[in-house]
Amino acid sequence: MADEVVARARAAMVRDQLKRRGIRDERVLRAMGELPRERFIPEAPPAAAYDDRALPIDEGQSISQPFVVARMTELLKVEPGDRILEVGTGSGYQAAVLACLGAQVTSIERWPVLADAAREHLRAAEVRGVEVVVGDGSEGDAAGAPWDGIVVTAAAPAIPDPLREQLAAGARLVIPVGPRHLQELIVVERRSKDEWREWSDGPVVFVPLVGEGGW
């Protein structure tokens, strides 16, 4: 019975929170419709993992609401085999969605306790293709560059230059930018070695990015 309740909550999330709000990428919808989000928030009641809201995790951080995860993933335009850098592992759920699309994900987490927990969550959900490391994600990972996509799951006061520079040509960076209490979800697309295009996908609210290029 409990499994049926969770399955209904997951299906309702995809139908009501994602499809009805305009998520069109069928691969994203399928990944989030199959991935057990409850494995990434073991402290919460399983069905509550699919509520239309961000939920708290340790170290004052949060797991983003499902629509935000879906939209950021859709904006990245991930293809199988892409090498994606995630800044801010958190619970590990965003990295898991990317891995379910066939990406090879390197995820940088500032807080060791969250990195350890995310590794456990990924194992519990049987997700492969994600490496979680501890460090200052605002500096990116130059050793792994160029990246086929970069997603930042915490808000920066401005776009960190290292993240721009570490994008491959044709790749995208998706990052919330702005003051602590309200940001714009910015998409940066690298068109060539010296040319970038950027635009806002709308207002969002994220926890602050901590690090050299954050707060």
Phi, psi and omega in degrees: 000317180298319179297323179293322178296316179294318179299319178294320179295321179293316179296321179294323177301311181296317183291310190268325184268329186259297184300314184291341178262005170106007175288122187248342183290110184297330179292320177295314179300317180293317180299314182285339175282344181253332186285128180283088182303330181298337179291343183262356176223065188295342181283340183266156172303137187309314182293332181293341178299340183257011176295154181277064181193160171287150180234143183287146170231189184294166176062027178070016181262183182210161170260126185297154176297152186306318182299320181295318176301313181297316183293317179297321178295315180299319181295331180291334182057057183285137174243152178306135180091349178298145174261115186245135173258126174251133176252112182100082184294318183058235181283341185099356186292315179300317178298322180295319178299316179298318179295325178293341175272001178096009179279154168261115192250129166252121185242127182254126180239134181289324189258119182303323181296324177288322178300315179297316181295319180298319178300319179294319180297317180296320177295317181297326180272001179059041178263129178245164177093014179237127172250123180255125179233156179260131179172188178269097183293340180295342176270355182071207178217088184297329182296331181265353183289155003279147182262146178280353176180149177226131176235134182243125186253029173212157190272132177252150177291335176205165180288119179297129182303320181302327181290320175302312187291336184271002176282141170285158175299130182089353183270165182238148170245129177242121189208135173281130184228135176146191179298168187298328189258353177198130182230173170250140176276107186262136174249125177245125179244125178272113182275326180202186183305320187238020182226127177235151172237140179220151179205164179261138175262002177123174184285145177213168174227120179232162171291156183292145172280124180259128179152184183301322180261014181241221182266000000 
